[in-house]
Every structure is written in structure tokens, then in C-alpha cells.
mmCIF file of C-alpha atoms in Angstrom:
data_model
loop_
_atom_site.group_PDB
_atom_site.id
_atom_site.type_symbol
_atom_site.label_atom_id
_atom_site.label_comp_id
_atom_site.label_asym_id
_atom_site.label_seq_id
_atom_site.Cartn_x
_atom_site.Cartn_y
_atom_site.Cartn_z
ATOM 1 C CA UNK B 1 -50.027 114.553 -0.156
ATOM 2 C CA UNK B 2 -53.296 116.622 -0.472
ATOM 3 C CA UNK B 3 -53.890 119.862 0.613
ATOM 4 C CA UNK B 4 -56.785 119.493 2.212
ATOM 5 C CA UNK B 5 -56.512 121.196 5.992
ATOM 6 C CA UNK B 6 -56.045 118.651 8.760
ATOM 7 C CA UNK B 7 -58.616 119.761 11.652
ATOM 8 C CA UNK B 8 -57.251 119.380 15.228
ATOM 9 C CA UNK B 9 -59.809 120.625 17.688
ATOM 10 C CA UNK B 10 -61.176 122.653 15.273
ATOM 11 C CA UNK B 11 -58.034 124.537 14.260
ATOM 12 C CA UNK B 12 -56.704 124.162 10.491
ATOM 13 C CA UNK B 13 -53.571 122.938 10.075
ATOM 14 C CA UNK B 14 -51.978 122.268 6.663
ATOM 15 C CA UNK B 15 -50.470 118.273 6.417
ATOM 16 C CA UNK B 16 -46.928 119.893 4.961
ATOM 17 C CA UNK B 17 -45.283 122.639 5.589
ATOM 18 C CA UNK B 18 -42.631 123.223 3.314
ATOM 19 C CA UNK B 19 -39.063 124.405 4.302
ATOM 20 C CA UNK B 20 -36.180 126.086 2.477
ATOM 21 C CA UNK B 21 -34.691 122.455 2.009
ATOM 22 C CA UNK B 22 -37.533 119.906 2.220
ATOM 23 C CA UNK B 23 -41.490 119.284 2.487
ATOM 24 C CA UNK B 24 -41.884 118.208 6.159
ATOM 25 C CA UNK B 25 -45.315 116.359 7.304
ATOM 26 C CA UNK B 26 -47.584 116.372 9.772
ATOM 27 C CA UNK B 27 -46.896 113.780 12.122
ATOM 28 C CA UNK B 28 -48.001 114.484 15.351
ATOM 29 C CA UNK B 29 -51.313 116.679 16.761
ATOM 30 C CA UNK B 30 -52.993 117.582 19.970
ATOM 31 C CA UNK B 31 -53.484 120.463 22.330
ATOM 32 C CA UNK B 32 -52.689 122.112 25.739
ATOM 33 C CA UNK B 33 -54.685 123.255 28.080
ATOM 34 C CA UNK B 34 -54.019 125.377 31.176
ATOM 35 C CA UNK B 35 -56.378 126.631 34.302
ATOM 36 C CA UNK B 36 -57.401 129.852 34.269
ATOM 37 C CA UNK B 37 -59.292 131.657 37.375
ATOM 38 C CA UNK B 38 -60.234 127.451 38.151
ATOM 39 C CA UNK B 39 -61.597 126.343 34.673
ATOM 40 C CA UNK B 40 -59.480 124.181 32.611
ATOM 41 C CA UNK B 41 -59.680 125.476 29.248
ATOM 42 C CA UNK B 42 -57.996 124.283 25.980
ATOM 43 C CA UNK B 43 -55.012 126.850 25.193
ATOM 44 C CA UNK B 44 -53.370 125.938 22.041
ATOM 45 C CA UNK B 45 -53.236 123.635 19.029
ATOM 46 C CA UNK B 46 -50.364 121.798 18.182
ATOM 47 C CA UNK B 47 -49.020 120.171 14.977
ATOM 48 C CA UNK B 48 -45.212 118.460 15.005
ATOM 49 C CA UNK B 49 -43.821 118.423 11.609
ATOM 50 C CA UNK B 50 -40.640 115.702 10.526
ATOM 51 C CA UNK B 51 -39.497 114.197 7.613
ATOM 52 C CA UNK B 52 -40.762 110.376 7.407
ATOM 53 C CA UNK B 53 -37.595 109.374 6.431
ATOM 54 C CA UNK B 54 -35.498 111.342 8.827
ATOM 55 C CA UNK B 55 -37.451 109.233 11.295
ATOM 56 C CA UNK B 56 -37.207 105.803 10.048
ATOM 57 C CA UNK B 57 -33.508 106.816 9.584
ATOM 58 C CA UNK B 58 -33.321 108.114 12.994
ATOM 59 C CA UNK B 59 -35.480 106.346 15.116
ATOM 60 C CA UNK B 60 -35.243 102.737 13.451
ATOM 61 C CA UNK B 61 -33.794 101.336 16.793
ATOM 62 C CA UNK B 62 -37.727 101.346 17.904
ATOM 63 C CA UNK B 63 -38.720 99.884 15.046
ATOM 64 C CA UNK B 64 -41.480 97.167 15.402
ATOM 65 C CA UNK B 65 -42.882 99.203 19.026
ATOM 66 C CA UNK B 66 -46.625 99.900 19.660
ATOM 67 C CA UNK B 67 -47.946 103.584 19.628
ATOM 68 C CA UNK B 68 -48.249 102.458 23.276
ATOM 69 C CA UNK B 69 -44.582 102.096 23.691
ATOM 70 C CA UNK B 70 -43.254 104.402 21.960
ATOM 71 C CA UNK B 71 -45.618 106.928 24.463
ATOM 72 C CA UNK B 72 -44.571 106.014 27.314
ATOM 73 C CA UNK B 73 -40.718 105.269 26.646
ATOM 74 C CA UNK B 74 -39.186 108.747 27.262
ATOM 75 C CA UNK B 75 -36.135 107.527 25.906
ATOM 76 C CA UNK B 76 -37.471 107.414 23.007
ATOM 77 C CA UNK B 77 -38.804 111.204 22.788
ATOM 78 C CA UNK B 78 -35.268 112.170 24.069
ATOM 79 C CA UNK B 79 -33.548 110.857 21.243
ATOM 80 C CA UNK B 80 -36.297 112.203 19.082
ATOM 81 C CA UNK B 81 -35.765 115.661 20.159
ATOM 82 C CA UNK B 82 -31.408 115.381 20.019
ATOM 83 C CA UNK B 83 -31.871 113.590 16.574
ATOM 84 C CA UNK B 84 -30.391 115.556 13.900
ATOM 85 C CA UNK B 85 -33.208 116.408 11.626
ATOM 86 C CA UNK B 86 -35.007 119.017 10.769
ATOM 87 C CA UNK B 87 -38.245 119.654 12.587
ATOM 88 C CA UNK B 88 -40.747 122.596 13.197
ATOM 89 C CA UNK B 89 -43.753 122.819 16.169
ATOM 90 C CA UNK B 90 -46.329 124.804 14.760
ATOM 91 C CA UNK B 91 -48.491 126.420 17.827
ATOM 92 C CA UNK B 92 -52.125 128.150 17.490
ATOM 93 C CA UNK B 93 -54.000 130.038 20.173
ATOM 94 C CA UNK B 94 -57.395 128.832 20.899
ATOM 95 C CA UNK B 95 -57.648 131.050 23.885
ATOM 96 C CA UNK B 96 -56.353 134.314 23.905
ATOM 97 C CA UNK B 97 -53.272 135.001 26.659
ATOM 98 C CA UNK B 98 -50.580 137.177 27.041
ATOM 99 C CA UNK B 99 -47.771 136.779 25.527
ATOM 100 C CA UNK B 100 -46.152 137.591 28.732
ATOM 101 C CA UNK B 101 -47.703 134.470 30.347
ATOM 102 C CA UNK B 102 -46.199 132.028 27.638
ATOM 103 C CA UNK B 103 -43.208 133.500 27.755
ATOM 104 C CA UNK B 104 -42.932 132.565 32.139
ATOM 105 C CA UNK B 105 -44.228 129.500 31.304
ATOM 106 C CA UNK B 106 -41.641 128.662 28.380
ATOM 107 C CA UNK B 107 -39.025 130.695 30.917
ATOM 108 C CA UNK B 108 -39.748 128.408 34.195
ATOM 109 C CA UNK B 109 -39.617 124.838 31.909
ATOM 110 C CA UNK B 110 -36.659 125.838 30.327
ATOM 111 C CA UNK B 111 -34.526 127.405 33.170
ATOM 112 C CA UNK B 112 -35.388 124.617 35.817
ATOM 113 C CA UNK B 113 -34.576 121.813 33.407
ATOM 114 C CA UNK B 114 -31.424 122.893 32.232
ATOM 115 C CA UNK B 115 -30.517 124.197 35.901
ATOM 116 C CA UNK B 116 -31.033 120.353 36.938
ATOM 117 C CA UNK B 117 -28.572 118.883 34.115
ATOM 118 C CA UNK B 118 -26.247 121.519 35.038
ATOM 119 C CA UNK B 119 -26.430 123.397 32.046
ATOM 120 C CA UNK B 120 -27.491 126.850 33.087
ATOM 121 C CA UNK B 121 -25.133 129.006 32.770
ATOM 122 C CA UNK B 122 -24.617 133.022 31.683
ATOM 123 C CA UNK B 123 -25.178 132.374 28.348
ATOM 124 C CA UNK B 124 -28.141 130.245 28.425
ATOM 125 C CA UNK B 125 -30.124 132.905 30.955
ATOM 126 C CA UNK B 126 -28.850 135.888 28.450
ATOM 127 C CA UNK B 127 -30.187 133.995 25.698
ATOM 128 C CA UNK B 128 -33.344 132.718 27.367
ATOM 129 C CA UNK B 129 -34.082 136.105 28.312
ATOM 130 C CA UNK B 130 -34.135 137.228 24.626
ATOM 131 C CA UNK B 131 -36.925 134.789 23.830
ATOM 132 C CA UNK B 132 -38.763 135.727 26.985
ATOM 133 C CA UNK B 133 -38.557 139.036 25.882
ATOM 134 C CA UNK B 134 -39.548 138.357 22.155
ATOM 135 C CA UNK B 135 -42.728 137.123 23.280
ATOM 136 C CA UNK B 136 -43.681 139.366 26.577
ATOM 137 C CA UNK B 137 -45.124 142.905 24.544
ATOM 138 C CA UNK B 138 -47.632 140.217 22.124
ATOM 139 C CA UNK B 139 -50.976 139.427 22.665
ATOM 140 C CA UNK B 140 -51.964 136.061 21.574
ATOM 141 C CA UNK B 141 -55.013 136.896 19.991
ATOM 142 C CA UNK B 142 -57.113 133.715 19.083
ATOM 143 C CA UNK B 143 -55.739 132.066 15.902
ATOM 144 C CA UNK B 144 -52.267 133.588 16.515
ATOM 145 C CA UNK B 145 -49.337 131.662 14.993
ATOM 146 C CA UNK B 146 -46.593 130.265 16.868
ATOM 147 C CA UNK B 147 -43.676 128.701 14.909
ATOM 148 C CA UNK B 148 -40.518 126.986 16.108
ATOM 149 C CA UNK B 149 -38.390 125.763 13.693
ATOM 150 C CA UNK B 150 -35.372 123.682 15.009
ATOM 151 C CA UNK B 151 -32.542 123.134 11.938
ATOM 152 C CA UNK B 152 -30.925 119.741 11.365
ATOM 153 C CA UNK B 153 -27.522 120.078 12.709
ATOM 154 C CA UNK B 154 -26.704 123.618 14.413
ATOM 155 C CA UNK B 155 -28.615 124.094 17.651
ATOM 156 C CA UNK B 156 -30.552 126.464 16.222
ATOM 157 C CA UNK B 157 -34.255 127.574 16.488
ATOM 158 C CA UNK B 158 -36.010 130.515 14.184
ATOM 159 C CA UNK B 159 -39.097 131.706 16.173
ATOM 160 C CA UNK B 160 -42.047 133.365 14.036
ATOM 161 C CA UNK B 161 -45.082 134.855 15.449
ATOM 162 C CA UNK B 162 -47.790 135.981 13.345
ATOM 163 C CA UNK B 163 -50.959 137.794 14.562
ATOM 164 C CA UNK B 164 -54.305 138.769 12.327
ATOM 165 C CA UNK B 165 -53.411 142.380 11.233
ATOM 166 C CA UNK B 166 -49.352 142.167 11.210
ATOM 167 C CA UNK B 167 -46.304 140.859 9.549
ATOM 168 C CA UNK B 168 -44.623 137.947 11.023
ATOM 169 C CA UNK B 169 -42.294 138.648 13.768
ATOM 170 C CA UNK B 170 -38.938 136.165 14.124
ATOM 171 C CA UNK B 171 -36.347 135.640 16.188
ATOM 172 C CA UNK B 172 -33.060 133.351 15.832
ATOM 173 C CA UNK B 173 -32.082 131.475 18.721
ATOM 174 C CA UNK B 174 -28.526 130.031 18.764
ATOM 175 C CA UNK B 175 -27.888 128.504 22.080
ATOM 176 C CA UNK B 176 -28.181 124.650 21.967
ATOM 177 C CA UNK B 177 -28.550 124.149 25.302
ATOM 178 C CA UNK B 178 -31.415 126.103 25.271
ATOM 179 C CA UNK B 179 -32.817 125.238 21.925
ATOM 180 C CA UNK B 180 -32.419 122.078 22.884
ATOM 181 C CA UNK B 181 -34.479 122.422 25.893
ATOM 182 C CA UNK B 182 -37.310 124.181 24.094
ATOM 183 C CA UNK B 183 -37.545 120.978 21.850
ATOM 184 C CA UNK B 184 -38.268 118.861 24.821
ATOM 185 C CA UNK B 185 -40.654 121.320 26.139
ATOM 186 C CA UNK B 186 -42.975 119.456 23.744
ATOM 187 C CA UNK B 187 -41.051 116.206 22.779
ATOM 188 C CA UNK B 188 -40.220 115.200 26.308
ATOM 189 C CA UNK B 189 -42.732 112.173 26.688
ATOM 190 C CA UNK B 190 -44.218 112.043 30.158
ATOM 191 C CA UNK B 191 -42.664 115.747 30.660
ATOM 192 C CA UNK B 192 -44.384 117.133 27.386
ATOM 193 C CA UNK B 193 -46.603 120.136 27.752
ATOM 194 C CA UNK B 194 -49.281 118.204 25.425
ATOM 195 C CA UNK B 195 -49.482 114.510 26.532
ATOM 196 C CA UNK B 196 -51.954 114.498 23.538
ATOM 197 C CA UNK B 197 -49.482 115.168 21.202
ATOM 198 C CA UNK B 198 -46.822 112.600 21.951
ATOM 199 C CA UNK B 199 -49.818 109.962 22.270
ATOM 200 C CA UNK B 200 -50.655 111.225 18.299
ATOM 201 C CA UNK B 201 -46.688 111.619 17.750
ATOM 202 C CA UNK B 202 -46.140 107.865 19.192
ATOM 203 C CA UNK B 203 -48.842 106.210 17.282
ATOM 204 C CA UNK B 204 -48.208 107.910 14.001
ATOM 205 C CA UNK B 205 -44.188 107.221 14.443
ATOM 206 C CA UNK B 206 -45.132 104.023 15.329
ATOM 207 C CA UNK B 207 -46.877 103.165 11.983
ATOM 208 C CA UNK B 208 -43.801 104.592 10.055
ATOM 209 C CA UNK B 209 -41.178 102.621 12.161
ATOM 210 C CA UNK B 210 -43.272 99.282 11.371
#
């Protein structure tokens, strides 16, 4: 693959990234956008990055759907998020925010969805906290980097955060339930926080499973 930057609303975003074990691609693509004081403005950029063959390996039970399908079967995204393979969400700021306010956000999702499976226990809200808390002194200055990068197997997700001016700030998290949870707060289908992105993740996943 090239290296030519993939432009998604104007953002640069390169088509691999390349982990400690394997090249991942750029799969999926889209943004969020949130009101502020009444306007709806775009928020981030988003770029989903998997291993083609993890998914045709993984996924091949949908093999043969439409991009159509695949986007509006949340099955589907749910056993793309608990598949075992490696994956990482790469997040840039279009407008700036606190850091504080993406942390609630994150926080709220998170808590309220595991609280509902009955999953929220002492350890999940200590180590929720610790992300919330990783994230509430930044300012997400336009072009700031957000990178969550789920591992294959081990319920774990290394957060980075990089910001014009500084080093890269990262934090491990190593609670499945809630790493878990953070997966799906962008790979959960019609409970994504970017329905753009899991149209571009269905229709691209869709080509690979044909």
C-alpha cells in the first residue's frame, strides 16, 4: 500500500499504521459531531485500523452481506469489537474541547452500558476513573491525536495522546470489561458514536468478506 495520506474531512490520515507485530489498514473512516451552545459542529476524525485477514478470518460468517447489512446488523459490530484481533481507533480533533468534556462523555457511555449488562463493579469504576482522569487536565487543541489501541487477546487498551508542542502521553488500561466497552463506544453499530464510520467500516468490510 502507498503512502499517500487518506483525507477524511480534511484531516490526514495515513492508510497503515504499523504495530509492534503487524501493518494494520485503514478500513473504516468518518467523524463525530456534537452541539455546542446549539450549533452542530464536526468534533473529531476517525480512522479504524484491522488486519484484512483478521477480518475475513473473523468475520467470514457474514460473508457474501451488503455494506447495507453489515450497517445495520449490530450483531455483527458486536462480534467485531469481542473478536480477537488486533485493532487501533485513531481519533483527531477538528474542534478544540476539553479534555475534561471527552473524558464525561467516554465516562457516561461506558459506565451506563456496562451498569446495564451488570458488569459494573469496583474495579471497573476504579479503572474507568483512571482514564477519565488521564484525559481531564488536556486540552484538545485542533489536530490533537487520540489513539486507542486494543491488543489481540488480553483485554487490554494502550491510550496515547499527542498534542502540537509535547511528547505523547499513554496510558495502559487492563480491565476487559471496560476495554471492552470502550471498543463498542465506536464499533457498536446503531449505538456507535460515528454512524459515519460503521457505514464506511460496513461497506469496506463488506468488500473484503465478498
Amino acid at each position: 500500500m502507498g503512502t499517500e495520506m487518506v483525507m477524511v474531512h480534511e484531516v490526514p490520515f495515513p492508510p497503515q499504521i504499523i504495530t509492534a507485530s503487524k501493518p494494520l489498514s485503514l478500513l473504516g473512516q468518518g467523524i463525530t459531531d456534537i452541539e455546542i451552545h446549539f450549533l452542530q459542529v464536526k468534533f473529531t476524525a476517525i480512522g479504524v485500523y484491522l488486519d484484512p485477514s483478521d477480518v475475513k478470518t473473523h468475520l467470514v460468517n457474514w460473508k457474501g452481506k451488503t455494506g447495507k447489512d453489515l450497517a445495520d446488523d449490530d450483531d455483527f459490530f458486536d462480534a467485531l469489537a469481542s473478536a480477537e484481533m488486533e485493532k487501533v481507533i485513531r481519533v483527531v480533533v477538528i474542534k478544540e474541547i476539553k479534555g475534561a468534556q471527552y473524558g464525561v462523555q467516554l465516562e457516561n457511555t461506558v459506565r451506563d452500558r456496562l451498569a446495564a449488562e451488570d458488569k459494573y463493579e469496583e474495579e471497573e469504576e476504579t479503572e474507568l476513573e483512571k482514564v477519565v482522569g488521564f484525559f481531564q487536565s488536556k486540552y484538545f487543541k485542533a489536530n490533537s491525536i487520540i489513539t486507542y489501541h486494543f491488543s489481540a487477546k488480553d483485554g487490554i487498551c494502550e491510550i496515547g495522546f499527542e498534542t502540537e508542542g509535547k511528547e505523547e502521553e499513554k496510558l495502559k488500561v487492563e480491565n476487559a470489561n471496560v476495554v471492552g466497552m470502550m471498543q463498542r463506544w465506536y464499533l457498536s453499530g446503531s449505538r456507535g458514536v460515528s454512524p459515519s464510520t460503521i457505514v464506511s467500516l460496513a461497506d469496506e468490510l463488506s468488500t473484503l468478506l465478498t
